[in-house]
PDB file of C-alpha atoms and ligand atoms in Angstrom:
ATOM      1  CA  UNK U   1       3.156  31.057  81.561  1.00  0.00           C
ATOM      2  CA  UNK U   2       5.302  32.520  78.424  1.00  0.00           C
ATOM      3  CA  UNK U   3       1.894  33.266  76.587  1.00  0.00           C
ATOM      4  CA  UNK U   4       3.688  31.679  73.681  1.00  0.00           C
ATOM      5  CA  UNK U   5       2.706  28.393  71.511  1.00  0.00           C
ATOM      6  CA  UNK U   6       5.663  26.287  70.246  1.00  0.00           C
ATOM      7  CA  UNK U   7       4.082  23.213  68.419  1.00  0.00           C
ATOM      8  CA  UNK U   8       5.469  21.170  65.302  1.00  0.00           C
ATOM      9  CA  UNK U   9       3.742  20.454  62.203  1.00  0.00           C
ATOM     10  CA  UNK U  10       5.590  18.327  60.480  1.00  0.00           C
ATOM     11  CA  UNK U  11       9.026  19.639  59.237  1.00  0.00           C
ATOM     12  CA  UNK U  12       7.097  22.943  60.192  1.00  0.00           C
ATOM     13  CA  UNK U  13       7.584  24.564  63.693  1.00  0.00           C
ATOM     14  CA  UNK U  14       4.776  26.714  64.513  1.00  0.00           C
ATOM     15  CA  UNK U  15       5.672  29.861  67.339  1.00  0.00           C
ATOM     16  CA  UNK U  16       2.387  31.874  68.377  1.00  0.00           C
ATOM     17  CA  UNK U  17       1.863  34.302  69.924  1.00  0.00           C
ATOM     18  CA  UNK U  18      -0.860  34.140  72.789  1.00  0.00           C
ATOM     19  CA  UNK U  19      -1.698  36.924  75.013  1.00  0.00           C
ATOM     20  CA  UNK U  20      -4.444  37.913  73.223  1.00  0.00           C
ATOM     21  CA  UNK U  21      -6.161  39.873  76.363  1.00  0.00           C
ATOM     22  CA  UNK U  22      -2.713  42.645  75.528  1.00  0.00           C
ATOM     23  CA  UNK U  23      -3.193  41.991  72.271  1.00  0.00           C
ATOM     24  CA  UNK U  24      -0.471  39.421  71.992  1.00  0.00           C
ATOM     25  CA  UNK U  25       1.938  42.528  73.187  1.00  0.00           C
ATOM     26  CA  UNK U  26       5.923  40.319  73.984  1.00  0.00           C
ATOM     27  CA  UNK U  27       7.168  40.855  77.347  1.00  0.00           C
ATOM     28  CA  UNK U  28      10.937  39.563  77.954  1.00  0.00           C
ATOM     29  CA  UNK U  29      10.001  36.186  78.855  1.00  0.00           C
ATOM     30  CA  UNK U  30       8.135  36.125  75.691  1.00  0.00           C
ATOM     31  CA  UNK U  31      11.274  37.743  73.743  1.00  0.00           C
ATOM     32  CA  UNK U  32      13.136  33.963  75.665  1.00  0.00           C
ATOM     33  CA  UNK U  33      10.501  32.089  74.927  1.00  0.00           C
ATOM     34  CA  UNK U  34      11.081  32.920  70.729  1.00  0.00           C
ATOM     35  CA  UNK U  35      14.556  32.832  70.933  1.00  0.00           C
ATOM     36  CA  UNK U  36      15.286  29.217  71.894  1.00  0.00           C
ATOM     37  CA  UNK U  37      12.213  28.112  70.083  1.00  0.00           C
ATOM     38  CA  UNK U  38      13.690  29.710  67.108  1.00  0.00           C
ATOM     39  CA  UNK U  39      17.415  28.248  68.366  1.00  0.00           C
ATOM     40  CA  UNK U  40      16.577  24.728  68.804  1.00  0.00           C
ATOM     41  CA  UNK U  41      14.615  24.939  65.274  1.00  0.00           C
ATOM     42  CA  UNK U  42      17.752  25.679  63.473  1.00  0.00           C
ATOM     43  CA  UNK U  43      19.769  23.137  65.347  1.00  0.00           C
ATOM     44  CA  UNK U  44      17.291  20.383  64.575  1.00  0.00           C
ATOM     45  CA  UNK U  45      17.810  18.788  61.128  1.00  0.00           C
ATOM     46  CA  UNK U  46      13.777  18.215  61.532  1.00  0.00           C
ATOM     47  CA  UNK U  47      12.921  21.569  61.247  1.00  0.00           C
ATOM     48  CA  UNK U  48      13.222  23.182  58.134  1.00  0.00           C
ATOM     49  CA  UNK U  49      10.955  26.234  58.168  1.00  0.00           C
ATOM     50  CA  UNK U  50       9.480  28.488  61.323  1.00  0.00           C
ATOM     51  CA  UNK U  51       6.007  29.983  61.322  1.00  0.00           C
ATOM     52  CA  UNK U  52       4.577  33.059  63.414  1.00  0.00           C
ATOM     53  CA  UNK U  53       1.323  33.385  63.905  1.00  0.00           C
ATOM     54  CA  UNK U  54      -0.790  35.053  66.146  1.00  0.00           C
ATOM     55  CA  UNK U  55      -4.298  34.489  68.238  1.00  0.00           C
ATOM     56  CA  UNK U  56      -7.709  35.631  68.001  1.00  0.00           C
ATOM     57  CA  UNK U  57      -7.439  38.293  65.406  1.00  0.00           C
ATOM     58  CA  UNK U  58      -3.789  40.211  66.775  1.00  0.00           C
ATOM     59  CA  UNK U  59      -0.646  39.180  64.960  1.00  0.00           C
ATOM     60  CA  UNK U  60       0.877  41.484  67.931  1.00  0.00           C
ATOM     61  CA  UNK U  61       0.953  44.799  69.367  1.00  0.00           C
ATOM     62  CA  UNK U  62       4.854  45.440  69.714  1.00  0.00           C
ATOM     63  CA  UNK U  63       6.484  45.029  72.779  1.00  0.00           C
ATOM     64  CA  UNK U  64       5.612  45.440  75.547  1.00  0.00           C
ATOM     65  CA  UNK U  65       4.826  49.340  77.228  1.00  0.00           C
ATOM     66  CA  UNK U  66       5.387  47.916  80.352  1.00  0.00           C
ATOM     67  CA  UNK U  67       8.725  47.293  80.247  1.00  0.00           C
ATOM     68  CA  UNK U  68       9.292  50.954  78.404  1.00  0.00           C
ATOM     69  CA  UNK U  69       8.987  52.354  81.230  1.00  0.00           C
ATOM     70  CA  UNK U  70      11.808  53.259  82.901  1.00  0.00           C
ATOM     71  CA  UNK U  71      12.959  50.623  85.444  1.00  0.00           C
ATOM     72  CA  UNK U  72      16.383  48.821  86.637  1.00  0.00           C
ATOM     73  CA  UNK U  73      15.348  45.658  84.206  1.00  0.00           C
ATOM     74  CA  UNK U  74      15.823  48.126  81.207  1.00  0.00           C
ATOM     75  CA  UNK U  75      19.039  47.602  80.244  1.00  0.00           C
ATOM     76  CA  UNK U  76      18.362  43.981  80.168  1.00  0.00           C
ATOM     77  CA  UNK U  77      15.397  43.953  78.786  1.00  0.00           C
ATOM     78  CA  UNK U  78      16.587  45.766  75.894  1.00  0.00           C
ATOM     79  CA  UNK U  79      19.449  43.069  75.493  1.00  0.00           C
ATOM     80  CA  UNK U  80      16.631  40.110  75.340  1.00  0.00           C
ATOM     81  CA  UNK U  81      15.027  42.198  72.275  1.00  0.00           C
ATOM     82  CA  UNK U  82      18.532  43.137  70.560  1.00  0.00           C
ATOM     83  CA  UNK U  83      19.281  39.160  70.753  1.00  0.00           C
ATOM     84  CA  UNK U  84      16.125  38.285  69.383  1.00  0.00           C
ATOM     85  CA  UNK U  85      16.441  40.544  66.431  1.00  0.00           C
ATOM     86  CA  UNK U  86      19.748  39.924  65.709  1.00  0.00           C
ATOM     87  CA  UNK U  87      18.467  36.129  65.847  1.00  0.00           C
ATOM     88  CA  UNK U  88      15.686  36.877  63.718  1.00  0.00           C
ATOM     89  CA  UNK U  89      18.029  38.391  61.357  1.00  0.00           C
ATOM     90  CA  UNK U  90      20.574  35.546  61.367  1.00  0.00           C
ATOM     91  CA  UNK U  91      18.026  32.806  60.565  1.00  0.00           C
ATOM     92  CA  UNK U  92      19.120  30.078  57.990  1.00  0.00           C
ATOM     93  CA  UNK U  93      16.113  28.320  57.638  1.00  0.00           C
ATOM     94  CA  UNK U  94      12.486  29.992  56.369  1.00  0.00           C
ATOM     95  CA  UNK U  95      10.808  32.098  58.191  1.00  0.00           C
ATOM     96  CA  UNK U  96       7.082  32.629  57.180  1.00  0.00           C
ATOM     97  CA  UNK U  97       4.296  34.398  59.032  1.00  0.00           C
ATOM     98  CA  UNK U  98       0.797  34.616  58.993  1.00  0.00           C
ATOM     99  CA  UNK U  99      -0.678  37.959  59.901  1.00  0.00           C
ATOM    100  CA  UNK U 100      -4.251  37.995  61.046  1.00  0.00           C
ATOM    101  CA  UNK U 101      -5.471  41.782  63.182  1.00  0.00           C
ATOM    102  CA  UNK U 102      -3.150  44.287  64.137  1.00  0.00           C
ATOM    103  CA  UNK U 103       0.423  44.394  63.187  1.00  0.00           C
ATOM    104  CA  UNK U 104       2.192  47.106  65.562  1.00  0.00           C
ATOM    105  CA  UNK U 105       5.402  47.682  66.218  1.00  0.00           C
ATOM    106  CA  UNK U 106       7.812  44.912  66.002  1.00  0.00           C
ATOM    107  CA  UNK U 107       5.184  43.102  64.965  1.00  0.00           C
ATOM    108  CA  UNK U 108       5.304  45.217  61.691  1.00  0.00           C
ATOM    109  CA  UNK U 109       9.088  44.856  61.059  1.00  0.00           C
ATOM    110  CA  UNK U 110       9.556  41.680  62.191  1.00  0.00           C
ATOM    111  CA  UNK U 111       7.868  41.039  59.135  1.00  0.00           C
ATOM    112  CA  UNK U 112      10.670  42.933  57.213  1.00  0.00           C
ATOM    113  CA  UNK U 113      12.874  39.419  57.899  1.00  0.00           C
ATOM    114  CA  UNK U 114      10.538  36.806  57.207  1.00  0.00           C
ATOM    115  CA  UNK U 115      10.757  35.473  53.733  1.00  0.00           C
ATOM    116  CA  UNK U 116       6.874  35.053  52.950  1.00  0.00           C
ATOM    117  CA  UNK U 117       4.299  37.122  54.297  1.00  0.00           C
ATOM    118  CA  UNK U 118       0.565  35.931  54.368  1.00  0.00           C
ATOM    119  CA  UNK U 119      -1.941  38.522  55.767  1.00  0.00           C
ATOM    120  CA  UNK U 120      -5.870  38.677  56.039  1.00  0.00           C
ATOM    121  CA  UNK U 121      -7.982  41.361  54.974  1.00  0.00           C
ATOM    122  CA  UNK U 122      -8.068  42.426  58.607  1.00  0.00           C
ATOM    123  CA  UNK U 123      -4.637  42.847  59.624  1.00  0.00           C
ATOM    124  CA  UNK U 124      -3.251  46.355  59.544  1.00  0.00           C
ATOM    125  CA  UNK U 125       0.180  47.188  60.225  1.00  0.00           C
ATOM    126  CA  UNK U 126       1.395  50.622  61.626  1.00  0.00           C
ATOM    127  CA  UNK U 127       4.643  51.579  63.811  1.00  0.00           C
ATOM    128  CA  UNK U 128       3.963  54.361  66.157  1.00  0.00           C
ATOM    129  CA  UNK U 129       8.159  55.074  67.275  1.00  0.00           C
ATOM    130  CA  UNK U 130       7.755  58.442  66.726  1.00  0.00           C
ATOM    131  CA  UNK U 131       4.679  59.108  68.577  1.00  0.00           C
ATOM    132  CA  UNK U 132       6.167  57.276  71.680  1.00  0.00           C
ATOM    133  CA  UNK U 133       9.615  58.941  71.249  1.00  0.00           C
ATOM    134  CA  UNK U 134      11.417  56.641  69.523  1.00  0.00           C
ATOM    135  CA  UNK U 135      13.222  55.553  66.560  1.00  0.00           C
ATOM    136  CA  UNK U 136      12.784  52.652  64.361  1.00  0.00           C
ATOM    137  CA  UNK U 137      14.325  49.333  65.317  1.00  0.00           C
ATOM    138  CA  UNK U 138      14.844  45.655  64.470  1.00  0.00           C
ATOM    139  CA  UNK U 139      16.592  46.785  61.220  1.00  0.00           C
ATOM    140  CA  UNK U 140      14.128  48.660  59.617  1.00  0.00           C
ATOM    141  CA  UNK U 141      15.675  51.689  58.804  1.00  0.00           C
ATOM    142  CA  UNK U 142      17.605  49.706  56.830  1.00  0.00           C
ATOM    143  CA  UNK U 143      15.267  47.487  55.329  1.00  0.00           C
ATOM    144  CA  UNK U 144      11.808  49.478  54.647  1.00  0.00           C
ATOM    145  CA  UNK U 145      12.835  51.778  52.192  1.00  0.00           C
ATOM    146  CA  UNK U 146      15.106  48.759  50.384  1.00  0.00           C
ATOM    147  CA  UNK U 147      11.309  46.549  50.150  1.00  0.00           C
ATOM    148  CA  UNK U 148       9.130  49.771  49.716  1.00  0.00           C
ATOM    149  CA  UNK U 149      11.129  52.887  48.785  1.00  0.00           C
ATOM    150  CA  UNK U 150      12.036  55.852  50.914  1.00  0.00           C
ATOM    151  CA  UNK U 151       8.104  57.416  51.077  1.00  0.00           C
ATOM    152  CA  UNK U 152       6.486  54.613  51.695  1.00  0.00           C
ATOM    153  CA  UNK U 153       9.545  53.563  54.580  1.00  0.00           C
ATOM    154  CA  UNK U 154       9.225  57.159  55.971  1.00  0.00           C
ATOM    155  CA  UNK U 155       5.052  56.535  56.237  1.00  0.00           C
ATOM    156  CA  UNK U 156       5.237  53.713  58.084  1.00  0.00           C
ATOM    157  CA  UNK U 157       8.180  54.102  60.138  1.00  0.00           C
ATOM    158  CA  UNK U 158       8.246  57.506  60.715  1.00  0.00           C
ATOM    159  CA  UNK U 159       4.322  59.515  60.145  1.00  0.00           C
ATOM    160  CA  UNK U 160       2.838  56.580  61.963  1.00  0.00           C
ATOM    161  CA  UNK U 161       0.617  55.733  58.653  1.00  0.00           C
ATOM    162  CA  UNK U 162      -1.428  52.492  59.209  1.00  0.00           C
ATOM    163  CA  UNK U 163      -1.235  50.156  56.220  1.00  0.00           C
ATOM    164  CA  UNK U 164      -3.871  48.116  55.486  1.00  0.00           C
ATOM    165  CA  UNK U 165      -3.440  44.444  54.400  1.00  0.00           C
ATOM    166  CA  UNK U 166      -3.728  45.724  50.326  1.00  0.00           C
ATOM    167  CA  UNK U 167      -1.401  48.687  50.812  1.00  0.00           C
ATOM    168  CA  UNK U 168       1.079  46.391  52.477  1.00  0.00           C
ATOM    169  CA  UNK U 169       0.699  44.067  49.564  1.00  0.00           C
ATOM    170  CA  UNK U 170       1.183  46.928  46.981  1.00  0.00           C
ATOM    171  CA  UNK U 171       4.215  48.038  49.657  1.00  0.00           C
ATOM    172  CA  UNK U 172       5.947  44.593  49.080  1.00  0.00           C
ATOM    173  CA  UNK U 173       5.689  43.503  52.941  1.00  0.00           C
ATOM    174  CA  UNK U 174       2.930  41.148  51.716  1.00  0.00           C
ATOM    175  CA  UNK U 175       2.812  38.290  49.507  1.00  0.00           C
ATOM    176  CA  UNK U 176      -0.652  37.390  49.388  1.00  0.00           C
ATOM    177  CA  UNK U 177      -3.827  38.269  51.470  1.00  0.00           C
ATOM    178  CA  UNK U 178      -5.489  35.509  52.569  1.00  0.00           C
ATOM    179  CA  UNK U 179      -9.289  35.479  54.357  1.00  0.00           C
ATOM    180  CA  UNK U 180      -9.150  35.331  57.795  1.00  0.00           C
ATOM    181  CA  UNK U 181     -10.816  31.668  58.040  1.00  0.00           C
ATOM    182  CA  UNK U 182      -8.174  30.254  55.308  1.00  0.00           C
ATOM    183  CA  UNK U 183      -5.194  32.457  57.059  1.00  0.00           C
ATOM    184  CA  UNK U 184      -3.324  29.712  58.868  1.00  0.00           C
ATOM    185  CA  UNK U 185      -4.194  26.959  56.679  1.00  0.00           C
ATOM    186  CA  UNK U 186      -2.426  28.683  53.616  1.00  0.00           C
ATOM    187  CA  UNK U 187       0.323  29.883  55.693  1.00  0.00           C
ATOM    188  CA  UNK U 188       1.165  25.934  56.958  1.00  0.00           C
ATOM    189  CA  UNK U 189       0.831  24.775  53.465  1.00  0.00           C
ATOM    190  CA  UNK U 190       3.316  27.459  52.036  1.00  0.00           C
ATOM    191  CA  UNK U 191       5.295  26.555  54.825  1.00  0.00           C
ATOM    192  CA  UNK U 192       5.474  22.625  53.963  1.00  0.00           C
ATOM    193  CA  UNK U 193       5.987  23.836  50.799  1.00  0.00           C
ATOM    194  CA  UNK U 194       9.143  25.392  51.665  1.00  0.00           C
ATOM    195  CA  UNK U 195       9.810  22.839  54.080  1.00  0.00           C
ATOM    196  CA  UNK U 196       9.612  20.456  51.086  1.00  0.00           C
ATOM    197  CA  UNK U 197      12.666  21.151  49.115  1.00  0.00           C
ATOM    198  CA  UNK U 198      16.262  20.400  49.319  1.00  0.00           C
ATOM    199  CA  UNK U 199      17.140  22.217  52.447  1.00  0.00           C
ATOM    200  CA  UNK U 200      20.791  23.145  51.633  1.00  0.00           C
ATOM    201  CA  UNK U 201      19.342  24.548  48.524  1.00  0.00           C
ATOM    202  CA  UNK U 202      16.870  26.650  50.295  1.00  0.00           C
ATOM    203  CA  UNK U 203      19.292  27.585  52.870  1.00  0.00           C
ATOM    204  CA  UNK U 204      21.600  28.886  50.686  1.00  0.00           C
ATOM    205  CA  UNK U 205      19.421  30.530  48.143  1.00  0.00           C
ATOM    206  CA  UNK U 206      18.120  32.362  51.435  1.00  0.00           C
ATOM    207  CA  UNK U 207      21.545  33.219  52.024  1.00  0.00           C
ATOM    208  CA  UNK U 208      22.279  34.754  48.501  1.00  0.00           C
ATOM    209  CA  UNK U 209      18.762  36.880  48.851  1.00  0.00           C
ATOM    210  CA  UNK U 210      19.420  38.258  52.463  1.00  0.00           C
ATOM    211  CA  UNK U 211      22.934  39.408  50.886  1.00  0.00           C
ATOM    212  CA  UNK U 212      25.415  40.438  53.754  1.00  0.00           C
ATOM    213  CA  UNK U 213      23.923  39.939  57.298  1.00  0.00           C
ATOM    214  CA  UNK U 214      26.968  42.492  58.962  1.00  0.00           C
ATOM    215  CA  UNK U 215      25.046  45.269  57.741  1.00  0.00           C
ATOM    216  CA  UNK U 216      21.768  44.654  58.785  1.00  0.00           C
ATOM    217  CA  UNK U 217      23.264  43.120  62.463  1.00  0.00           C
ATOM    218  CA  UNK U 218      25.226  46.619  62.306  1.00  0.00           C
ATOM    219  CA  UNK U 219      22.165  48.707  61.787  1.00  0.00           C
ATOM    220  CA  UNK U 220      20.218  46.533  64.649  1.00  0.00           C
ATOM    221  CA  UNK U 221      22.838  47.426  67.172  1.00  0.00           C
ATOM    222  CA  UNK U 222      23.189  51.121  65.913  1.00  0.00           C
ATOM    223  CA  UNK U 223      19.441  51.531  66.376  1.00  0.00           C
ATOM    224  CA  UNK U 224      19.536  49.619  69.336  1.00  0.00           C
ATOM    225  CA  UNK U 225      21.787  52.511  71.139  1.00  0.00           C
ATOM    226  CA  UNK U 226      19.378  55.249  69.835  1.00  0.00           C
ATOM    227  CA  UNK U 227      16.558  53.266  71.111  1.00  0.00           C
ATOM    228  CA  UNK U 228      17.535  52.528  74.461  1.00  0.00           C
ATOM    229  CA  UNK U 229      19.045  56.607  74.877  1.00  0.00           C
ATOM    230  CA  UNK U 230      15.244  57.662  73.009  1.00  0.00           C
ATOM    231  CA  UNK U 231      13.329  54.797  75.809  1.00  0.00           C
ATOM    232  CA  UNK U 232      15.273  57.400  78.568  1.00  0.00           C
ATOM    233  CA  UNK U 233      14.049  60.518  77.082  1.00  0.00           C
ATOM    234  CA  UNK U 234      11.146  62.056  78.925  1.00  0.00           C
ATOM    235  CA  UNK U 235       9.413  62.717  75.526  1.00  0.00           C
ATOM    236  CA  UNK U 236       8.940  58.280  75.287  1.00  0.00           C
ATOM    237  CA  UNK U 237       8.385  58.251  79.471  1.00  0.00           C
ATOM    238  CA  UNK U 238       5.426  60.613  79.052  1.00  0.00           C
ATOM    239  CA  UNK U 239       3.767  59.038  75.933  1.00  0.00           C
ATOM    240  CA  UNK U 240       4.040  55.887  77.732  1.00  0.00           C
ATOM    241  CA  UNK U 241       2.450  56.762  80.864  1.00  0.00           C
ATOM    242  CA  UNK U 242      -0.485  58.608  78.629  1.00  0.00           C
ATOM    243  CA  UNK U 243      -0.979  55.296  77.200  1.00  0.00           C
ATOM    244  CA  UNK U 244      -1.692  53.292  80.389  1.00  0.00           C
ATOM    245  CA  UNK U 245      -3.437  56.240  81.870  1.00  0.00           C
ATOM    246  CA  UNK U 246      -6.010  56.140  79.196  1.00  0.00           C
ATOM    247  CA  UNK U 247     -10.121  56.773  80.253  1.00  0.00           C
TER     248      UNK U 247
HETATM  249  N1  COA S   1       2.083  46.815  75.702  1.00  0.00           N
HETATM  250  C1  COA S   1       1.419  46.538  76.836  1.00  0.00           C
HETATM  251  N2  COA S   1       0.090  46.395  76.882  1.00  0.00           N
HETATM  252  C2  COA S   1      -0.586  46.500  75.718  1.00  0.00           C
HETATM  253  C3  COA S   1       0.050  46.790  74.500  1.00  0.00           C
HETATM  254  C4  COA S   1       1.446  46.938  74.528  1.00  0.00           C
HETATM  255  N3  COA S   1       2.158  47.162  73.416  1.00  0.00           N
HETATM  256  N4  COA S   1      -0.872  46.849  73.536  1.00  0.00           N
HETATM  257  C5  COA S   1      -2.041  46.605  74.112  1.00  0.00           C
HETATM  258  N5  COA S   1      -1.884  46.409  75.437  1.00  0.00           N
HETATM  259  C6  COA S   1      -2.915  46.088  76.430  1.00  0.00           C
HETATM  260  C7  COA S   1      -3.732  47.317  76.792  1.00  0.00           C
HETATM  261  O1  COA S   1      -3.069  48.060  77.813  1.00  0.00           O
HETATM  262  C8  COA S   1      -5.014  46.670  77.257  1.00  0.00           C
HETATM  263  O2  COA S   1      -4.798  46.175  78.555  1.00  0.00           O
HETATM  264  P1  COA S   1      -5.969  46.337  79.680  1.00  0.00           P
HETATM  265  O3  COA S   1      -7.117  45.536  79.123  1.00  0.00           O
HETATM  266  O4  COA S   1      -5.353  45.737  80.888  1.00  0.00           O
HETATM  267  O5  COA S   1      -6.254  47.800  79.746  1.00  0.00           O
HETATM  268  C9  COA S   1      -5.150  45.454  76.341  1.00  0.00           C
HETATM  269  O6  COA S   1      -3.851  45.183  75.844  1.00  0.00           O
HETATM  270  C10 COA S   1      -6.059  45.661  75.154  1.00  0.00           C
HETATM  271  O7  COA S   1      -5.595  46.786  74.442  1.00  0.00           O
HETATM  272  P2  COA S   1      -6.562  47.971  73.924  1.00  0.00           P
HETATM  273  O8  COA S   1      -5.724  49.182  73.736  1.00  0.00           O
HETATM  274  O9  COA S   1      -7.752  48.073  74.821  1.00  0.00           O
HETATM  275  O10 COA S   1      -7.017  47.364  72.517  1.00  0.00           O
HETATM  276  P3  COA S   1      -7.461  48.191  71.232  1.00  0.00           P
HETATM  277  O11 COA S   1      -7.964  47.172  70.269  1.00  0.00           O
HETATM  278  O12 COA S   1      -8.342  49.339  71.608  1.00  0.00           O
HETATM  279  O13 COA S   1      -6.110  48.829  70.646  1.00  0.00           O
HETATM  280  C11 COA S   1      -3.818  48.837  69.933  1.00  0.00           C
HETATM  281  C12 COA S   1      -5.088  48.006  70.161  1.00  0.00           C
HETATM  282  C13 COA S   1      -2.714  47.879  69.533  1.00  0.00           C
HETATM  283  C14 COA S   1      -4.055  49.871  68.814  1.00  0.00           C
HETATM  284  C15 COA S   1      -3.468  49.602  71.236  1.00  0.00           C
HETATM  285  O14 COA S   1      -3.528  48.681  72.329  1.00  0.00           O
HETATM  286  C16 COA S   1      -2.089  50.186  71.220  1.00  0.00           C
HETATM  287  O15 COA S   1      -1.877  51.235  70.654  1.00  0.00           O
HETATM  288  N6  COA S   1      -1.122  49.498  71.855  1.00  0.00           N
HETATM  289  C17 COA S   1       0.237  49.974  71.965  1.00  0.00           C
HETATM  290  C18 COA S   1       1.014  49.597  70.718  1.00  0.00           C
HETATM  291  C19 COA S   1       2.430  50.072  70.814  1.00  0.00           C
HETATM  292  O16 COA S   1       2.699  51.236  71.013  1.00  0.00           O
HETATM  293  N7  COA S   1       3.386  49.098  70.698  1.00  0.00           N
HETATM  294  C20 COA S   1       4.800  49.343  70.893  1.00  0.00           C
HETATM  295  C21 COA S   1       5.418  49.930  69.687  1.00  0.00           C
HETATM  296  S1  COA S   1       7.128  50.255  69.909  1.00  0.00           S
END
C-alpha cells in the first residue's frame, strides 16, 4: 500500500495523495511512489502535464514525523526526499496542483515548483521548521522570498505564520481559489489546458521561466546538509517526540 493514486486523464497524469487518516503525511515509500510516477510521466510522450492533489480535505501534512525521528533509515530516508525534490525541481513538463485542507510542510513548498496553483477557500498553508528544529527545505529559501518578498518568505518559512488560501493568493503561491466542490474539476481542466498546446513550446517556455535549475538544485542540496545535521539536533528529537506524545 503506497497510499498514493497514480491515474491518467487524458494527456493529464493525476498523483494523489491518500493517507488521509495522517493527513496525507509522505512516508519514503510514498516519496518512491512520486518519483517514478513523476519519472515515467516525463518519459512518456503521452503525458504532457502532472497534477497533485490530495484526499478528503488535506493537500498534505509534510513528511512524515515518523521517520524524523532518529533511526538507522535516516540517512536514507533523507536521500529518497533530496531525490524527489531535486526531481520536482528538474521537471520539464507542467506541474499543477490542486490544494484542498491543510498545506504543511513540504506540502507548502512543493507548491513553490509547480507552475499553477489552484487552492480552495479551506486550504491553509503553514511550515512549522523552526518550531521542530529545522530549517527550510525543498528550495525554499531560495524561492519564497523571489515569489513573495523577504517578509512574507521569513513568515512562512521561518515565524511559522499560517496563510490562508487569500493571503497565499495575495503572496503569489496561488493562482486562483477555487470552492472546494469545483477544486479538482478546475484544476484537470487547467491542466488539459496546458496539456493542450504545443508541448516543445510549453516545455521550453517553462524552461526560460524556471531560469537556471543549478542554483535552485544547489540550494536543495545545501539545505539538505543543514536539514539532516538540524533532524540530529536534540532541539528537532524533542519537538518530535512532543508531537506524538500529544493528550
Ligand atoms: N507525520 C506523521 N503523522 C502525522 C503527520 C505527520 N506530518 N501529520 C499528522 N499525522 C497523524 C497524526 O499523528 C494523527 O495520527 P493518529 O490518528 O494515529 O494520532 C493523524 O495524522 C491525524 O492528525 P491530527 O494531528 O490528529 O490532525 P489535526 O487536524 O488535529 O492536525 C496538523 C493536523 C497537520 C495541523 C497536525 O497533524 C500537525 O501539526 N502535523 C505535523 C505537521 C508537520 O510538522 N509536518 C512536517 C513539517 S517538516
Amino acid at each position: 500500500m503506497t497510499h498514493m493514486d497514480i491515474q491518467r486523464h487524458g494527456a493529464v497524469q493525476t498523483i494523489r495523495f491518500n493517507r488521509p487518516e495522517k493527513k496525507n503525511a509522505i512516508s519514503g515509500e510514498m516519496y518512491a511512489a512520486i518519483s517514478e510516477a513523476l519519472t515515467t510521466g516525463e518519459a512518456d510522450a503521452s503525458v504532457r502535464a502532472h497534477v497533485l492533489l490530495g484526499a478528503q480535505g488535506a493537500f498534505t501534512a509534510g513528511n512524515d514525523l515518523k521517520d524524523f525521528m532518529a533511526s538507522g533509515s535516516l540517512a536514507q530516508d533523507i536521500a529518497k526526499i533530496t531525490q524527489f525534490l531535486k526531481l520536482v525541481a528538474g521537471l520539464e513538463k507542467p506541474l499543477i496542483a490542486g490544494v484542498d485542507g491543510l498545506a504543511v510542510g513540504v506540502g507548502t513548498t512543493l507548491l513553490m515548483h509547480c507552475d499553477l496553483v489552484y487552492a480552495s477557500p479551506e486550504s491553509y498553508f503553514q511550515t512549522p521548521f523552526t518550531a521542530l528544529g529545522l530549517v527550510p527545505e525543498a528550495g525554499s529559501s531560495l524561492l519564497g522570498p523571489r515569489i513573495m518578498g523577504h517578509a512574507l518568505a521569513f513568515e512562512l518559512l521561518v515565524a511559522g505564520g499560517k496563510f490562508s488560501a487569500e493571503q497565499a493568493l495575495i503572496a503569489g503561491l496561488v493562482n486562483t481559489v477555487v470552492p472546494s466542490d469545483a477544486l479538482e474539476a478546475e484544476t484537470l481542466k487547467a491542466a488539459a489546458r496546458v496539456a493542450a498546446m504545443p508541448p516543445e513550446a510549453v516545455k521550453i517556455s517553462k524552461r526560460l521561466l524556471k531560469g537556471d535549475g543549478a542554483e535552485v538544485a544547489k540550494r536543495i542540496e545545501d539545505e539538505v546538509r543543514l536539514f539532516g545535521e538540524r533532524l540530529r539536533s536534540e532541539e528537532c528529537q524533542a519537538a518530535v517526540r512532543a508531537f506524538f506524545q500529544r493528550a
